[in-house]
CSV table of C-alpha atoms in Angstrom, one decimal:
chain,number,residue,atom,x,y,z
A,1,MET,CA,-4.8,-22.3,7.8
A,2,SER,CA,-3.0,-22.8,4.5
A,3,SER,CA,-3.8,-20.8,1.4
A,4,THR,CA,-6.0,-23.7,0.1
A,5,ASP,CA,-7.9,-24.4,3.4
A,6,ASP,CA,-11.2,-22.8,4.1
A,7,TYR,CA,-14.5,-23.5,5.8
A,8,LYS,CA,-17.9,-24.1,4.4
A,9,VAL,CA,-20.4,-21.7,5.9
A,10,PRO,CA,-24.1,-20.9,5.3
A,11,PRO,CA,-24.4,-19.2,1.8
A,12,LEU,CA,-24.5,-15.4,1.6
A,13,SER,CA,-24.7,-13.4,-1.6
A,14,TRP,CA,-22.2,-10.6,-2.1
A,15,PRO,CA,-25.1,-8.0,-2.1
A,16,ALA,CA,-26.3,-9.5,1.3
A,17,ILE,CA,-22.8,-9.3,2.7
A,18,GLY,CA,-22.5,-5.7,1.4
A,19,SER,CA,-25.8,-4.8,3.1
A,20,ARG,CA,-24.6,-6.3,6.4
A,21,ALA,CA,-21.3,-4.3,6.1
A,22,ASP,CA,-23.2,-1.1,5.4
A,23,SER,CA,-25.6,-1.7,8.3
A,24,PHE,CA,-22.6,-2.4,10.6
A,25,ARG,CA,-21.1,1.0,9.5
A,26,GLN,CA,-24.4,2.7,10.1
A,27,GLN,CA,-24.8,1.1,13.6
A,28,PHE,CA,-21.5,2.6,14.7
A,29,GLY,CA,-22.1,6.0,13.1
A,30,LEU,CA,-19.4,5.5,10.4
A,31,HIS,CA,-21.7,5.7,7.3
A,32,ALA,CA,-20.8,9.4,6.7
A,33,PHE,CA,-17.1,8.9,6.6
A,34,PRO,CA,-15.1,7.4,3.7
A,35,GLU,CA,-12.2,6.0,5.8
A,36,VAL,CA,-13.1,4.1,8.9
A,37,PRO,CA,-10.9,3.6,11.9
A,38,VAL,CA,-11.1,-0.2,11.9
A,39,ILE,CA,-8.5,-0.9,14.6
A,40,GLU,CA,-10.1,1.7,16.9
A,41,LEU,CA,-13.5,0.2,16.3
A,42,ILE,CA,-12.4,-3.3,17.2
A,43,GLU,CA,-10.1,-2.4,20.0
A,44,GLN,CA,-11.7,0.6,21.7
A,45,VAL,CA,-15.4,0.2,20.9
A,46,LEU,CA,-16.2,-3.5,20.4
A,47,ASP,CA,-13.8,-4.6,23.1
A,48,LEU,CA,-13.2,-1.9,25.7
A,49,GLN,CA,-16.4,0.0,25.6
A,50,LEU,CA,-19.0,-2.6,24.7
A,51,ASN,CA,-17.2,-5.8,25.8
A,52,LEU,CA,-18.6,-7.6,22.7
A,53,VAL,CA,-15.4,-9.2,21.7
A,54,ARG,CA,-11.9,-9.4,23.2
A,55,PHE,CA,-9.2,-8.0,21.0
A,56,ASP,CA,-5.7,-9.6,21.3
A,57,VAL,CA,-2.4,-9.0,19.7
A,58,GLY,CA,-0.4,-12.2,19.1
A,59,SER,CA,3.3,-12.7,18.7
A,60,HIS,CA,4.9,-14.1,15.5
A,61,HIS,CA,5.9,-17.2,17.6
A,62,GLU,CA,2.2,-17.7,18.7
A,63,MET,CA,0.6,-17.1,15.3
A,64,GLY,CA,3.2,-18.2,12.8
A,65,ARG,CA,2.0,-17.4,9.2
A,66,ALA,CA,-1.5,-16.4,10.3
A,67,GLU,CA,-2.0,-12.7,10.1
A,68,GLY,CA,-5.2,-12.8,12.0
A,69,TYR,CA,-7.6,-15.2,13.7
A,70,THR,CA,-11.2,-14.9,14.9
A,71,CYS,CA,-12.6,-17.4,17.4
A,72,PRO,CA,-15.5,-19.3,15.9
A,73,THR,CA,-17.6,-18.6,19.0
A,74,GLY,CA,-16.9,-14.8,18.7
A,75,LYS,CA,-14.9,-14.6,22.0
A,76,PHE,CA,-11.9,-12.9,20.5
A,77,ILE,CA,-10.3,-11.3,17.4
A,78,MET,CA,-6.5,-11.6,17.3
A,79,LEU,CA,-4.0,-9.9,14.9
A,80,ARG,CA,-0.4,-10.8,14.7
A,81,GLU,CA,1.8,-8.0,16.2
A,82,ASP,CA,3.3,-6.8,13.0
A,83,VAL,CA,-0.1,-6.6,11.3
A,84,TYR,CA,-1.5,-4.7,14.3
A,85,GLU,CA,1.4,-2.2,14.2
A,86,LYS,CA,1.0,-1.7,10.5
A,87,ALA,CA,-2.8,-1.3,10.7
A,88,CYS,CA,-2.3,1.3,13.5
A,89,ALA,CA,0.1,3.2,11.2
A,90,GLY,CA,-2.6,3.2,8.4
A,91,GLU,CA,-1.0,0.6,6.1
A,92,GLY,CA,-3.8,-0.5,3.7
A,93,ARG,CA,-3.2,-4.3,3.6
A,94,ALA,CA,-3.1,-4.5,7.3
A,95,ARG,CA,-6.3,-2.5,7.7
A,96,PHE,CA,-7.9,-4.9,5.2
A,97,THR,CA,-6.7,-7.8,7.4
A,98,ALA,CA,-8.3,-6.3,10.4
A,99,ALA,CA,-11.6,-5.6,8.5
A,100,HIS,CA,-11.4,-9.2,7.2
A,101,GLU,CA,-11.3,-10.6,10.8
A,102,LEU,CA,-14.1,-8.2,11.8
A,103,GLY,CA,-16.0,-9.8,8.9
A,104,HIS,CA,-15.4,-13.3,10.3
A,105,TRP,CA,-16.7,-12.1,13.7
A,106,HIS,CA,-19.7,-10.4,12.3
A,107,LEU,CA,-20.7,-13.1,9.7
A,108,HIS,CA,-19.4,-16.3,11.2
A,109,THR,CA,-19.8,-16.2,14.9
A,110,ASN,CA,-21.5,-19.4,16.0
A,111,VAL,CA,-22.4,-20.6,12.5
A,112,PRO,CA,-21.8,-24.2,11.5
A,113,LEU,CA,-18.4,-24.7,9.9
A,114,ALA,CA,-17.2,-27.6,7.8
A,115,ARG,CA,-13.6,-27.9,6.5
A,116,ALA,CA,-13.2,-27.3,2.8
A,117,LYS,CA,-10.4,-26.9,0.3
A,118,ARG,CA,-10.5,-24.2,-2.3
A,119,GLY,CA,-11.0,-25.6,-5.7
A,120,ASP,CA,-13.2,-28.5,-4.4
A,121,GLY,CA,-16.2,-27.1,-6.2
A,122,THR,CA,-17.7,-25.2,-3.3
A,123,LYS,CA,-19.0,-21.9,-4.5
A,124,PRO,CA,-17.2,-18.8,-3.1
A,125,TYR,CA,-20.4,-17.5,-1.5
A,126,CYS,CA,-20.4,-20.7,0.7
A,127,LEU,CA,-16.8,-20.2,1.9
A,128,ALA,CA,-15.7,-18.2,5.0
A,129,GLU,CA,-12.6,-16.6,3.4
A,130,PRO,CA,-14.3,-15.1,0.3
A,131,GLN,CA,-17.2,-14.0,2.5
A,132,ALA,CA,-14.9,-12.2,5.0
A,133,ASN,CA,-13.0,-10.6,2.0
A,134,GLN,CA,-16.3,-9.3,0.6
A,135,PHE,CA,-17.3,-7.9,4.0
A,136,ALA,CA,-13.9,-6.2,4.4
A,137,ALA,CA,-14.1,-4.7,0.9
A,138,GLN,CA,-17.6,-3.3,1.4
A,139,PHE,CA,-16.9,-2.2,5.0
A,140,LEU,CA,-13.7,-0.3,4.0
A,141,MET,CA,-14.8,0.9,0.6
A,142,PRO,CA,-18.6,1.4,0.5
A,143,GLN,CA,-20.1,1.9,-2.9
A,144,SER,CA,-21.7,5.1,-1.8
A,145,PHE,CA,-18.3,6.8,-1.8
A,146,ILE,CA,-17.1,5.3,-5.1
A,147,TYR,CA,-17.6,7.0,-8.5
A,148,ALA,CA,-17.5,5.8,-12.1
A,149,SER,CA,-14.5,8.0,-12.8
A,150,ASP,CA,-12.5,6.6,-9.9
A,151,ARG,CA,-9.2,4.8,-10.4
A,152,GLU,CA,-7.3,2.6,-7.9
A,153,GLN,CA,-5.3,5.5,-6.6
A,154,ASP,CA,-8.4,7.4,-5.8
A,155,LEU,CA,-9.7,4.6,-3.6
A,156,VAL,CA,-6.2,4.1,-2.0
A,157,GLU,CA,-6.2,7.8,-0.9
A,158,ARG,CA,-9.9,8.0,0.0
A,159,PHE,CA,-10.2,4.8,2.0
A,160,GLY,CA,-6.7,4.0,3.2
A,161,VAL,CA,-6.5,0.6,1.5
A,162,SER,CA,-3.9,-1.1,-0.7
A,163,TRP,CA,-3.8,-0.7,-4.5
A,164,ASP,CA,-4.7,-4.4,-4.8
A,165,ALA,CA,-7.8,-4.1,-2.7
A,166,ALA,CA,-8.9,-1.0,-4.6
A,167,HIS,CA,-8.3,-2.8,-7.9
A,168,HIS,CA,-10.4,-5.8,-6.8
A,169,ARG,CA,-13.2,-3.5,-5.5
A,170,LEU,CA,-13.4,-1.5,-8.7
A,171,ARG,CA,-13.3,-4.6,-10.9
A,172,TYR,CA,-16.2,-6.1,-8.8
A,173,LEU,CA,-18.3,-3.0,-9.0
A,174,ARG,CA,-17.8,-2.5,-12.7
A,175,LYS,CA,-18.3,-6.2,-13.6
A,176,ASN,CA,-21.6,-6.1,-11.7
A,177,GLY,CA,-22.8,-2.9,-13.3
A,178,ARG,CA,-22.7,-0.9,-10.1
A,179,LEU,CA,-20.6,1.9,-11.5
């Protein structure tokens, strides 16, 4: 998918997505921990223990520019090999990519999809990519562990995310009066 391609999905508000991400954390006993082991959750728990989704690692040749892919029917989540290796090593951007794909799986499995182009007037809360980003942000950086005095570097260290992800999360929370 190019940077301007997306899919229209049923609308979900950011607070509703945040609630679903928090509930997902709770369901797997992760609500008490700031940093979640997202790769282990997908690979070891959801795939190997519960057999809910198959986790695959794809080659550069197979995936091209796509860093991750989630089957619309929920059969599998795939990360490109370099993204998987970086996520396993704790690199923040790669961890966000894994959480983003988890968001697609959790939010968009078996929902109606229609092709869309960013900038075509479709509201972000009706697009798959912004929804998955919002899920990943809330899943990796729950508001319950973020304080008004926090700066980006605090979130980077607490949650194992990139500076950019931390910046966007703080900006969202402050803009919406949640800090």
